[in-house]
Amino acid sequence: MIPMYRVVKELSFCYGHRLLDYQGKCAHPHGHNAKVEIEFSSESLDGRGMVVDFVDIKAEVKRFLDEELDHKMILRKDDALTKLLQDMKEPVFVMQENPTAENIARVIFQYAQSRALPVSAVRLWETPSSYAEFRG
Ligand SMILES: [Zn+2]
């Protein structure tokens, strides 16, 4: 096995959502206080001796969570609530896929990757006892 350095940053945000094509409580609008663990990995360290600077994680990923996801309703594009809330000028984050913890974890992963951060996994804790993970 190749030796790897890993760092994990824990962040948090609150969101609302509902799931389509789903039978059960989560089919109705409700909210979560989510914890996110963002894991970064590298076989080698940069000139500063780091996998990634926590300051950069804060500047990029925390800013994304604060501005795009925190206190937003996260809804699928074709959810009837999406247009309704947008028309009411309510804050909505629109996704192509159902806004499950798995898909939200993937959105955060892809954002971190798009900012050239060495992200290797995102774990989204939807409750204190349940998380979904997306690993690149
Ligand atoms: Zn939920």
mmCIF file of N, CA and C and ligand atoms in Angstrom:
data_model
loop_
_atom_site.group_PDB
_atom_site.id
_atom_site.type_symbol
_atom_site.label_atom_id
_atom_site.label_comp_id
_atom_site.label_asym_id
_atom_site.label_seq_id
_atom_site.Cartn_x
_atom_site.Cartn_y
_atom_site.Cartn_z
ATOM 1 N N MET A 1 0.836 -1.207 0.000
ATOM 2 C CA MET A 1 0.000 0.000 0.000
ATOM 3 C C MET A 1 0.870 1.256 0.000
ATOM 4 N N ILE A 2 0.494 2.210 -0.823
ATOM 5 C CA ILE A 2 1.260 3.468 -0.921
ATOM 6 C C ILE A 2 0.997 4.323 0.319
ATOM 7 N N PRO A 3 2.059 4.806 0.980
ATOM 8 C CA PRO A 3 1.825 5.683 2.144
ATOM 9 C C PRO A 3 1.120 6.959 1.709
ATOM 10 N N MET A 4 0.153 7.356 2.482
ATOM 11 C CA MET A 4 -0.621 8.553 2.139
ATOM 12 C C MET A 4 -0.735 9.459 3.351
ATOM 13 N N TYR A 5 -0.669 10.736 3.098
ATOM 14 C CA TYR A 5 -1.007 11.723 4.130
ATOM 15 C C TYR A 5 -2.485 12.049 3.970
ATOM 16 N N ARG A 6 -3.146 12.234 5.088
ATOM 17 C CA ARG A 6 -4.566 12.592 5.021
ATOM 18 C C ARG A 6 -4.838 13.711 6.006
ATOM 19 N N VAL A 7 -5.648 14.661 5.605
ATOM 20 C CA VAL A 7 -6.158 15.659 6.552
ATOM 21 C C VAL A 7 -7.669 15.724 6.379
ATOM 22 N N VAL A 8 -8.353 15.986 7.464
ATOM 23 C CA VAL A 8 -9.808 16.061 7.426
ATOM 24 C C VAL A 8 -10.244 17.373 8.064
ATOM 25 N N LYS A 9 -11.109 18.083 7.377
ATOM 26 C CA LYS A 9 -11.689 19.315 7.918
ATOM 27 C C LYS A 9 -13.170 19.066 8.183
ATOM 28 N N GLU A 10 -13.591 19.477 9.351
ATOM 29 C CA GLU A 10 -15.004 19.326 9.706
ATOM 30 C C GLU A 10 -15.684 20.690 9.594
ATOM 31 N N LEU A 11 -16.790 20.721 8.872
ATOM 32 C CA LEU A 11 -17.575 21.953 8.716
ATOM 33 C C LEU A 11 -19.038 21.608 8.973
ATOM 34 N N SER A 12 -19.861 22.617 9.088
ATOM 35 C CA SER A 12 -21.275 22.324 9.317
ATOM 36 C C SER A 12 -22.156 23.356 8.615
ATOM 37 N N PHE A 13 -23.361 22.932 8.304
ATOM 38 C CA PHE A 13 -24.346 23.851 7.737
ATOM 39 C C PHE A 13 -25.739 23.273 7.976
ATOM 40 N N CYS A 14 -26.737 24.128 7.855
ATOM 41 C CA CYS A 14 -28.133 23.712 8.019
ATOM 42 C C CYS A 14 -28.815 23.763 6.660
ATOM 43 N N TYR A 15 -29.662 22.801 6.399
ATOM 44 C CA TYR A 15 -30.383 22.832 5.123
ATOM 45 C C TYR A 15 -31.744 22.173 5.256
ATOM 46 N N GLY A 16 -32.603 22.525 4.297
ATOM 47 C CA GLY A 16 -33.880 21.850 4.185
ATOM 48 C C GLY A 16 -33.900 21.089 2.873
ATOM 49 N N HIS A 17 -34.718 20.066 2.781
ATOM 50 C CA HIS A 17 -34.875 19.342 1.517
ATOM 51 C C HIS A 17 -36.135 18.480 1.581
ATOM 52 N N ARG A 18 -36.430 17.859 0.471
ATOM 53 C CA ARG A 18 -37.381 16.751 0.466
ATOM 54 C C ARG A 18 -36.991 15.848 -0.679
ATOM 55 N N LEU A 19 -37.330 14.582 -0.547
ATOM 56 C CA LEU A 19 -36.954 13.602 -1.556
ATOM 57 C C LEU A 19 -38.158 13.253 -2.420
ATOM 58 N N LEU A 20 -37.923 13.214 -3.715
ATOM 59 C CA LEU A 20 -38.964 12.784 -4.648
ATOM 60 C C LEU A 20 -38.809 11.283 -4.903
ATOM 61 N N ASP A 21 -39.842 10.684 -5.480
ATOM 62 C CA ASP A 21 -39.827 9.236 -5.766
ATOM 63 C C ASP A 21 -39.479 8.440 -4.516
ATOM 64 N N TYR A 22 -40.033 8.847 -3.409
ATOM 65 C CA TYR A 22 -39.682 8.247 -2.127
ATOM 66 C C TYR A 22 -40.934 8.179 -1.264
ATOM 67 N N GLN A 23 -41.123 7.057 -0.601
ATOM 68 C CA GLN A 23 -42.248 6.918 0.315
ATOM 69 C C GLN A 23 -41.700 7.006 1.732
ATOM 70 N N GLY A 24 -42.241 7.924 2.536
ATOM 71 C CA GLY A 24 -41.753 8.019 3.913
ATOM 72 C C GLY A 24 -41.644 9.463 4.337
ATOM 73 N N LYS A 25 -41.160 9.665 5.563
ATOM 74 C CA LYS A 25 -41.116 11.003 6.148
ATOM 75 C C LYS A 25 -40.318 11.983 5.307
ATOM 76 N N CYS A 26 -39.235 11.520 4.677
ATOM 77 C CA CYS A 26 -38.344 12.421 3.934
ATOM 78 C C CYS A 26 -38.937 12.889 2.611
ATOM 79 N N ALA A 27 -40.159 12.401 2.274
ATOM 80 C CA ALA A 27 -40.841 12.901 1.086
ATOM 81 C C ALA A 27 -41.410 14.297 1.346
ATOM 82 N N HIS A 28 -41.446 14.711 2.624
ATOM 83 C CA HIS A 28 -42.006 16.013 2.999
ATOM 84 C C HIS A 28 -40.884 16.969 3.382
ATOM 85 N N PRO A 29 -41.100 18.290 3.153
ATOM 86 C CA PRO A 29 -40.029 19.250 3.481
ATOM 87 C C PRO A 29 -39.650 19.160 4.965
ATOM 88 N N HIS A 30 -38.360 19.114 5.214
ATOM 89 C CA HIS A 30 -37.840 19.060 6.593
ATOM 90 C C HIS A 30 -36.390 19.509 6.552
ATOM 91 N N GLY A 31 -35.781 19.625 7.720
ATOM 92 C CA GLY A 31 -34.423 20.169 7.755
ATOM 93 C C GLY A 31 -33.451 19.327 8.536
ATOM 94 N N HIS A 32 -32.153 19.615 8.307
ATOM 95 C CA HIS A 32 -31.070 18.923 9.016
ATOM 96 C C HIS A 32 -30.001 19.918 9.451
ATOM 97 N N ASN A 33 -29.376 19.621 10.579
ATOM 98 C CA ASN A 33 -28.139 20.299 10.957
ATOM 99 C C ASN A 33 -27.014 19.345 10.565
ATOM 100 N N ALA A 34 -26.424 19.610 9.421
ATOM 101 C CA ALA A 34 -25.463 18.655 8.864
ATOM 102 C C ALA A 34 -24.042 18.975 9.296
ATOM 103 N N LYS A 35 -23.281 17.904 9.468
ATOM 104 C CA LYS A 35 -21.842 18.028 9.672
ATOM 105 C C LYS A 35 -21.180 17.437 8.428
ATOM 106 N N VAL A 36 -20.155 18.102 7.948
ATOM 107 C CA VAL A 36 -19.455 17.614 6.770
ATOM 108 C C VAL A 36 -17.999 17.357 7.130
ATOM 109 N N GLU A 37 -17.515 16.190 6.776
ATOM 110 C CA GLU A 37 -16.089 15.898 6.921
ATOM 111 C C GLU A 37 -15.512 15.830 5.516
ATOM 112 N N ILE A 38 -14.553 16.710 5.248
ATOM 113 C CA ILE A 38 -13.928 16.725 3.934
ATOM 114 C C ILE A 38 -12.505 16.212 4.095
ATOM 115 N N GLU A 39 -12.228 15.122 3.412
ATOM 116 C CA GLU A 39 -10.926 14.465 3.544
ATOM 117 C C GLU A 39 -10.064 14.782 2.324
ATOM 118 N N PHE A 40 -8.818 15.137 2.591
ATOM 119 C CA PHE A 40 -7.845 15.434 1.534
ATOM 120 C C PHE A 40 -6.690 14.456 1.674
ATOM 121 N N SER A 41 -6.195 13.956 0.558
ATOM 122 C CA SER A 41 -5.123 12.969 0.595
ATOM 123 C C SER A 41 -4.031 13.323 -0.398
ATOM 124 N N SER A 42 -2.808 12.953 -0.040
ATOM 125 C CA SER A 42 -1.696 13.129 -0.961
ATOM 126 C C SER A 42 -0.565 12.180 -0.592
ATOM 127 N N GLU A 43 0.123 11.686 -1.634
ATOM 128 C CA GLU A 43 1.282 10.826 -1.377
ATOM 129 C C GLU A 43 2.475 11.648 -0.933
ATOM 130 N N SER A 44 2.459 12.938 -1.261
ATOM 131 C CA SER A 44 3.588 13.790 -0.880
ATOM 132 C C SER A 44 3.072 15.117 -0.353
ATOM 133 N N LEU A 45 3.950 15.821 0.330
ATOM 134 C CA LEU A 45 3.568 17.108 0.904
ATOM 135 C C LEU A 45 4.091 18.245 0.040
ATOM 136 N N ASP A 46 3.456 19.381 0.123
ATOM 137 C CA ASP A 46 3.919 20.537 -0.640
ATOM 138 C C ASP A 46 5.125 21.184 0.055
ATOM 139 N N GLY A 47 5.598 22.263 -0.502
ATOM 140 C CA GLY A 47 6.790 22.928 0.021
ATOM 141 C C GLY A 47 6.651 23.387 1.465
ATOM 142 N N ARG A 48 5.410 23.511 1.930
ATOM 143 C CA ARG A 48 5.175 23.941 3.311
ATOM 144 C C ARG A 48 5.062 22.750 4.254
ATOM 145 N N GLY A 49 5.111 21.521 3.671
ATOM 146 C CA GLY A 49 4.935 20.324 4.495
ATOM 147 C C GLY A 49 3.483 20.005 4.752
ATOM 148 N N MET A 50 2.626 20.396 3.817
ATOM 149 C CA MET A 50 1.180 20.213 3.996
ATOM 150 C C MET A 50 0.555 19.435 2.843
ATOM 151 N N VAL A 51 -0.541 18.717 3.145
ATOM 152 C CA VAL A 51 -1.402 18.154 2.100
ATOM 153 C C VAL A 51 -2.189 19.305 1.486
ATOM 154 N N VAL A 52 -2.766 20.106 2.361
ATOM 155 C CA VAL A 52 -3.541 21.277 1.953
ATOM 156 C C VAL A 52 -3.587 22.208 3.164
ATOM 157 N N ASP A 53 -3.619 23.486 2.904
ATOM 158 C CA ASP A 53 -3.668 24.458 4.000
ATOM 159 C C ASP A 53 -5.120 24.589 4.484
ATOM 160 N N PHE A 54 -5.330 24.439 5.787
ATOM 161 C CA PHE A 54 -6.695 24.581 6.325
ATOM 162 C C PHE A 54 -7.292 25.951 5.976
ATOM 163 N N VAL A 55 -6.409 26.940 5.826
ATOM 164 C CA VAL A 55 -6.876 28.285 5.451
ATOM 165 C C VAL A 55 -7.534 28.258 4.063
ATOM 166 N N ASP A 56 -6.942 27.469 3.151
ATOM 167 C CA ASP A 56 -7.505 27.365 1.791
ATOM 168 C C ASP A 56 -8.834 26.617 1.798
ATOM 169 N N ILE A 57 -8.945 25.594 2.670
ATOM 170 C CA ILE A 57 -10.207 24.843 2.776
ATOM 171 C C ILE A 57 -11.302 25.793 3.235
ATOM 172 N N LYS A 58 -10.942 26.598 4.229
ATOM 173 C CA LYS A 58 -11.920 27.541 4.764
ATOM 174 C C LYS A 58 -12.327 28.550 3.686
ATOM 175 N N ALA A 59 -11.335 29.061 2.965
ATOM 176 C CA ALA A 59 -11.617 30.080 1.951
ATOM 177 C C ALA A 59 -12.454 29.520 0.803
ATOM 178 N N GLU A 60 -12.239 28.267 0.452
ATOM 179 C CA GLU A 60 -12.948 27.693 -0.701
ATOM 180 C C GLU A 60 -14.207 26.929 -0.282
ATOM 181 N N VAL A 61 -14.026 25.862 0.495
ATOM 182 C CA VAL A 61 -15.159 24.979 0.765
ATOM 183 C C VAL A 61 -16.121 25.582 1.777
ATOM 184 N N LYS A 62 -15.599 26.189 2.825
ATOM 185 C CA LYS A 62 -16.494 26.784 3.819
ATOM 186 C C LYS A 62 -17.303 27.918 3.185
ATOM 187 N N ARG A 63 -16.647 28.683 2.336
ATOM 188 C CA ARG A 63 -17.344 29.772 1.649
ATOM 189 C C ARG A 63 -18.479 29.206 0.771
ATOM 190 N N PHE A 64 -18.192 28.102 0.065
ATOM 191 C CA PHE A 64 -19.212 27.455 -0.772
ATOM 192 C C PHE A 64 -20.399 26.994 0.084
ATOM 193 N N LEU A 65 -20.093 26.352 1.211
ATOM 194 C CA LEU A 65 -21.178 25.879 2.085
ATOM 195 C C LEU A 65 -21.988 27.056 2.615
ATOM 196 N N ASP A 66 -21.296 28.086 3.089
ATOM 197 C CA ASP A 66 -21.981 29.247 3.673
ATOM 198 C C ASP A 66 -22.843 29.970 2.642
ATOM 199 N N GLU A 67 -22.293 30.147 1.434
ATOM 200 C CA GLU A 67 -23.000 30.966 0.444
ATOM 201 C C GLU A 67 -24.034 30.188 -0.358
ATOM 202 N N GLU A 68 -23.759 28.901 -0.634
ATOM 203 C CA GLU A 68 -24.628 28.154 -1.544
ATOM 204 C C GLU A 68 -25.611 27.210 -0.845
ATOM 205 N N LEU A 69 -25.185 26.609 0.276
ATOM 206 C CA LEU A 69 -26.017 25.556 0.864
ATOM 207 C C LEU A 69 -26.623 25.908 2.217
ATOM 208 N N ASP A 70 -25.937 26.722 3.005
ATOM 209 C CA ASP A 70 -26.404 26.974 4.370
ATOM 210 C C ASP A 70 -27.755 27.705 4.387
ATOM 211 N N HIS A 71 -28.687 27.160 5.149
ATOM 212 C CA HIS A 71 -30.035 27.715 5.272
ATOM 213 C C HIS A 71 -30.756 27.838 3.925
ATOM 214 N N LYS A 72 -30.475 26.884 3.029
ATOM 215 C CA LYS A 72 -31.183 26.827 1.744
ATOM 216 C C LYS A 72 -32.081 25.589 1.734
ATOM 217 N N MET A 73 -33.132 25.653 0.909
ATOM 218 C CA MET A 73 -33.887 24.455 0.580
ATOM 219 C C MET A 73 -33.154 23.827 -0.598
ATOM 220 N N ILE A 74 -32.745 22.584 -0.444
ATOM 221 C CA ILE A 74 -32.031 21.884 -1.514
ATOM 222 C C ILE A 74 -33.049 20.975 -2.194
ATOM 223 N N LEU A 75 -33.323 21.280 -3.456
ATOM 224 C CA LEU A 75 -34.417 20.601 -4.154
ATOM 225 C C LEU A 75 -33.983 20.115 -5.524
ATOM 226 N N ARG A 76 -34.679 19.060 -5.976
ATOM 227 C CA ARG A 76 -34.428 18.568 -7.326
ATOM 228 C C ARG A 76 -35.058 19.540 -8.309
ATOM 229 N N LYS A 77 -34.385 19.669 -9.455
ATOM 230 C CA LYS A 77 -34.781 20.616 -10.505
ATOM 231 C C LYS A 77 -36.276 20.557 -10.831
ATOM 232 N N ASP A 78 -36.817 19.334 -10.922
ATOM 233 C CA ASP A 78 -38.200 19.175 -11.361
ATOM 234 C C ASP A 78 -39.199 19.124 -10.193
ATOM 235 N N ASP A 79 -38.730 19.420 -8.979
ATOM 236 C CA ASP A 79 -39.650 19.480 -7.832
ATOM 237 C C ASP A 79 -40.537 20.719 -7.997
ATOM 238 N N ALA A 80 -41.843 20.563 -7.834
ATOM 239 C CA ALA A 80 -42.764 21.698 -7.989
ATOM 240 C C ALA A 80 -42.436 22.814 -7.000
ATOM 241 N N LEU A 81 -41.856 22.460 -5.854
ATOM 242 C CA LEU A 81 -41.483 23.477 -4.857
ATOM 243 C C LEU A 81 -40.367 24.382 -5.353
ATOM 244 N N THR A 82 -39.545 23.887 -6.261
ATOM 245 C CA THR A 82 -38.385 24.665 -6.727
ATOM 246 C C THR A 82 -38.847 25.990 -7.326
ATOM 247 N N LYS A 83 -39.752 25.898 -8.300
ATOM 248 C CA LYS A 83 -40.217 27.124 -8.963
ATOM 249 C C LYS A 83 -41.025 27.998 -7.992
ATOM 250 N N LEU A 84 -41.850 27.333 -7.194
ATOM 251 C CA LEU A 84 -42.689 28.057 -6.232
ATOM 252 C C LEU A 84 -41.826 28.908 -5.297
ATOM 253 N N LEU A 85 -40.797 28.296 -4.699
ATOM 254 C CA LEU A 85 -39.939 29.030 -3.753
ATOM 255 C C LEU A 85 -39.098 30.089 -4.474
ATOM 256 N N GLN A 86 -38.623 29.757 -5.681
ATOM 257 C CA GLN A 86 -37.846 30.749 -6.442
ATOM 258 C C GLN A 86 -38.716 31.964 -6.761
ATOM 259 N N ASP A 87 -39.978 31.719 -7.138
ATOM 260 C CA ASP A 87 -40.891 32.824 -7.429
ATOM 261 C C ASP A 87 -41.143 33.683 -6.198
ATOM 262 N N MET A 88 -41.072 33.053 -5.018
ATOM 263 C CA MET A 88 -41.258 33.789 -3.758
ATOM 264 C C MET A 88 -39.951 34.419 -3.269
ATOM 265 N N LYS A 89 -38.894 34.286 -4.087
ATOM 266 C CA LYS A 89 -37.552 34.812 -3.757
ATOM 267 C C LYS A 89 -36.970 34.155 -2.501
ATOM 268 N N GLU A 90 -37.390 32.910 -2.279
ATOM 269 C CA GLU A 90 -36.816 32.152 -1.159
ATOM 270 C C GLU A 90 -35.525 31.472 -1.631
ATOM 271 N N PRO A 91 -34.556 31.304 -0.710
ATOM 272 C CA PRO A 91 -33.276 30.713 -1.123
ATOM 273 C C PRO A 91 -33.379 29.211 -1.395
ATOM 274 N N VAL A 92 -33.008 28.839 -2.610
ATOM 275 C CA VAL A 92 -33.085 27.445 -3.049
ATOM 276 C C VAL A 92 -31.759 27.057 -3.701
ATOM 277 N N PHE A 93 -31.283 25.850 -3.426
ATOM 278 C CA PHE A 93 -30.151 25.289 -4.161
ATOM 279 C C PHE A 93 -30.707 24.143 -4.993
ATOM 280 N N VAL A 94 -30.581 24.256 -6.315
ATOM 281 C CA VAL A 94 -31.216 23.302 -7.214
ATOM 282 C C VAL A 94 -30.214 22.228 -7.650
ATOM 283 N N MET A 95 -30.664 20.975 -7.564
ATOM 284 C CA MET A 95 -29.823 19.859 -7.984
ATOM 285 C C MET A 95 -30.491 19.086 -9.105
ATOM 286 N N GLN A 96 -29.674 18.448 -9.934
ATOM 287 C CA GLN A 96 -30.205 17.586 -11.007
ATOM 288 C C GLN A 96 -30.779 16.310 -10.407
ATOM 289 N N GLU A 97 -30.151 15.837 -9.326
ATOM 290 C CA GLU A 97 -30.518 14.559 -8.719
ATOM 291 C C GLU A 97 -31.328 14.814 -7.454
ATOM 292 N N ASN A 98 -31.917 13.769 -6.907
ATOM 293 C CA ASN A 98 -32.606 13.861 -5.635
ATOM 294 C C ASN A 98 -31.624 14.364 -4.565
ATOM 295 N N PRO A 99 -32.032 15.315 -3.714
ATOM 296 C CA PRO A 99 -31.092 15.875 -2.725
ATOM 297 C C PRO A 99 -30.897 14.964 -1.514
ATOM 298 N N THR A 100 -30.407 13.775 -1.760
ATOM 299 C CA THR A 100 -30.059 12.855 -0.676
ATOM 300 C C THR A 100 -28.708 13.251 -0.097
ATOM 301 N N ALA A 101 -28.382 12.717 1.067
ATOM 302 C CA ALA A 101 -27.066 12.982 1.668
ATOM 303 C C ALA A 101 -25.955 12.534 0.711
ATOM 304 N N GLU A 102 -26.188 11.432 -0.003
ATOM 305 C CA GLU A 102 -25.187 10.930 -0.951
ATOM 306 C C GLU A 102 -24.917 11.960 -2.051
ATOM 307 N N ASN A 103 -26.000 12.487 -2.632
ATOM 308 C CA ASN A 103 -25.839 13.431 -3.744
ATOM 309 C C ASN A 103 -25.299 14.779 -3.283
ATOM 310 N N ILE A 104 -25.681 15.214 -2.086
ATOM 311 C CA ILE A 104 -25.143 16.480 -1.566
ATOM 312 C C ILE A 104 -23.641 16.317 -1.287
ATOM 313 N N ALA A 105 -23.254 15.159 -0.762
ATOM 314 C CA ALA A 105 -21.823 14.885 -0.539
ATOM 315 C C ALA A 105 -21.066 14.971 -1.865
ATOM 316 N N ARG A 106 -21.657 14.452 -2.937
ATOM 317 C CA ARG A 106 -20.995 14.486 -4.247
ATOM 318 C C ARG A 106 -20.859 15.925 -4.767
ATOM 319 N N VAL A 107 -21.891 16.733 -4.546
ATOM 320 C CA VAL A 107 -21.836 18.140 -4.983
ATOM 321 C C VAL A 107 -20.678 18.867 -4.274
ATOM 322 N N ILE A 108 -20.528 18.622 -2.972
ATOM 323 C CA ILE A 108 -19.446 19.272 -2.216
ATOM 324 C C ILE A 108 -18.086 18.757 -2.696
ATOM 325 N N PHE A 109 -18.008 17.450 -2.942
ATOM 326 C CA PHE A 109 -16.765 16.853 -3.458
ATOM 327 C C PHE A 109 -16.382 17.514 -4.787
ATOM 328 N N GLN A 110 -17.349 17.583 -5.704
ATOM 329 C CA GLN A 110 -17.061 18.120 -7.042
ATOM 330 C C GLN A 110 -16.683 19.591 -6.978
ATOM 331 N N TYR A 111 -17.289 20.328 -6.032
ATOM 332 C CA TYR A 111 -16.895 21.729 -5.892
ATOM 333 C C TYR A 111 -15.440 21.813 -5.444
ATOM 334 N N ALA A 112 -15.077 21.039 -4.395
ATOM 335 C CA ALA A 112 -13.696 21.070 -3.887
ATOM 336 C C ALA A 112 -12.708 20.689 -4.991
ATOM 337 N N GLN A 113 -13.098 19.690 -5.794
ATOM 338 C CA GLN A 113 -12.242 19.260 -6.898
ATOM 339 C C GLN A 113 -12.098 20.363 -7.951
ATOM 340 N N SER A 114 -13.191 21.070 -8.205
ATOM 341 C CA SER A 114 -13.153 22.149 -9.201
ATOM 342 C C SER A 114 -12.260 23.299 -8.754
ATOM 343 N N ARG A 115 -12.008 23.386 -7.435
ATOM 344 C CA ARG A 115 -11.116 24.427 -6.915
ATOM 345 C C ARG A 115 -9.688 23.911 -6.771
ATOM 346 N N ALA A 116 -9.408 22.776 -7.409
ATOM 347 C CA ALA A 116 -8.069 22.179 -7.442
ATOM 348 C C ALA A 116 -7.563 21.775 -6.056
ATOM 349 N N LEU A 117 -8.482 21.451 -5.156
ATOM 350 C CA LEU A 117 -8.078 20.950 -3.842
ATOM 351 C C LEU A 117 -7.943 19.420 -3.919
ATOM 352 N N PRO A 118 -6.981 18.819 -3.190
ATOM 353 C CA PRO A 118 -6.754 17.368 -3.287
ATOM 354 C C PRO A 118 -7.765 16.552 -2.490
ATOM 355 N N VAL A 119 -9.049 16.806 -2.743
ATOM 356 C CA VAL A 119 -10.115 16.133 -1.989
ATOM 357 C C VAL A 119 -10.166 14.650 -2.366
ATOM 358 N N SER A 120 -10.346 13.792 -1.360
ATOM 359 C CA SER A 120 -10.446 12.354 -1.630
ATOM 360 C C SER A 120 -11.791 11.786 -1.195
ATOM 361 N N ALA A 121 -12.461 12.442 -0.260
ATOM 362 C CA ALA A 121 -13.777 11.964 0.169
ATOM 363 C C ALA A 121 -14.533 13.076 0.874
ATOM 364 N N VAL A 122 -15.852 13.017 0.776
ATOM 365 C CA VAL A 122 -16.715 13.908 1.552
ATOM 366 C C VAL A 122 -17.742 13.043 2.268
ATOM 367 N N ARG A 123 -17.817 13.201 3.581
ATOM 368 C CA ARG A 123 -18.836 12.501 4.366
ATOM 369 C C ARG A 123 -19.839 13.532 4.868
ATOM 370 N N LEU A 124 -21.087 13.327 4.562
ATOM 371 C CA LEU A 124 -22.136 14.228 5.015
ATOM 372 C C LEU A 124 -22.939 13.532 6.104
ATOM 373 N N TRP A 125 -22.808 14.040 7.316
ATOM 374 C CA TRP A 125 -23.573 13.514 8.455
ATOM 375 C C TRP A 125 -24.913 14.213 8.468
ATOM 376 N N GLU A 126 -25.965 13.477 8.131
ATOM 377 C CA GLU A 126 -27.297 14.063 8.078
ATOM 378 C C GLU A 126 -27.898 14.115 9.485
ATOM 379 N N THR A 127 -27.540 13.146 10.298
ATOM 380 C CA THR A 127 -27.909 13.124 11.712
ATOM 381 C C THR A 127 -26.644 12.716 12.465
ATOM 382 N N PRO A 128 -26.627 12.832 13.811
ATOM 383 C CA PRO A 128 -25.413 12.444 14.548
ATOM 384 C C PRO A 128 -25.032 10.971 14.385
ATOM 385 N N SER A 129 -25.933 10.145 13.849
ATOM 386 C CA SER A 129 -25.614 8.714 13.749
ATOM 387 C C SER A 129 -25.578 8.190 12.307
ATOM 388 N N SER A 130 -25.821 9.054 11.324
ATOM 389 C CA SER A 130 -25.873 8.567 9.936
ATOM 390 C C SER A 130 -25.110 9.478 8.994
ATOM 391 N N TYR A 131 -24.210 8.888 8.222
ATOM 392 C CA TYR A 131 -23.562 9.686 7.172
ATOM 393 C C TYR A 131 -23.580 8.955 5.850
ATOM 394 N N ALA A 132 -23.474 9.763 4.782
ATOM 395 C CA ALA A 132 -23.281 9.224 3.440
ATOM 396 C C ALA A 132 -21.940 9.740 2.956
ATOM 397 N N GLU A 133 -21.242 8.945 2.179
ATOM 398 C CA GLU A 133 -19.911 9.335 1.723
ATOM 399 C C GLU A 133 -19.824 9.275 0.211
ATOM 400 N N PHE A 134 -19.146 10.261 -0.363
ATOM 401 C CA PHE A 134 -18.751 10.178 -1.763
ATOM 402 C C PHE A 134 -17.232 10.195 -1.797
ATOM 403 N N ARG A 135 -16.669 9.212 -2.461
ATOM 404 C CA ARG A 135 -15.224 9.070 -2.522
ATOM 405 C C ARG A 135 -14.802 9.142 -3.992
ATOM 406 N N GLY A 136 -13.816 9.939 -4.275
ATOM 407 C CA GLY A 136 -13.399 10.103 -5.682
ATOM 408 C C GLY A 136 -12.417 9.037 -6.108
HETATM 409 ZN ZN ZN B 1 -33.726 14.631 5.258
#
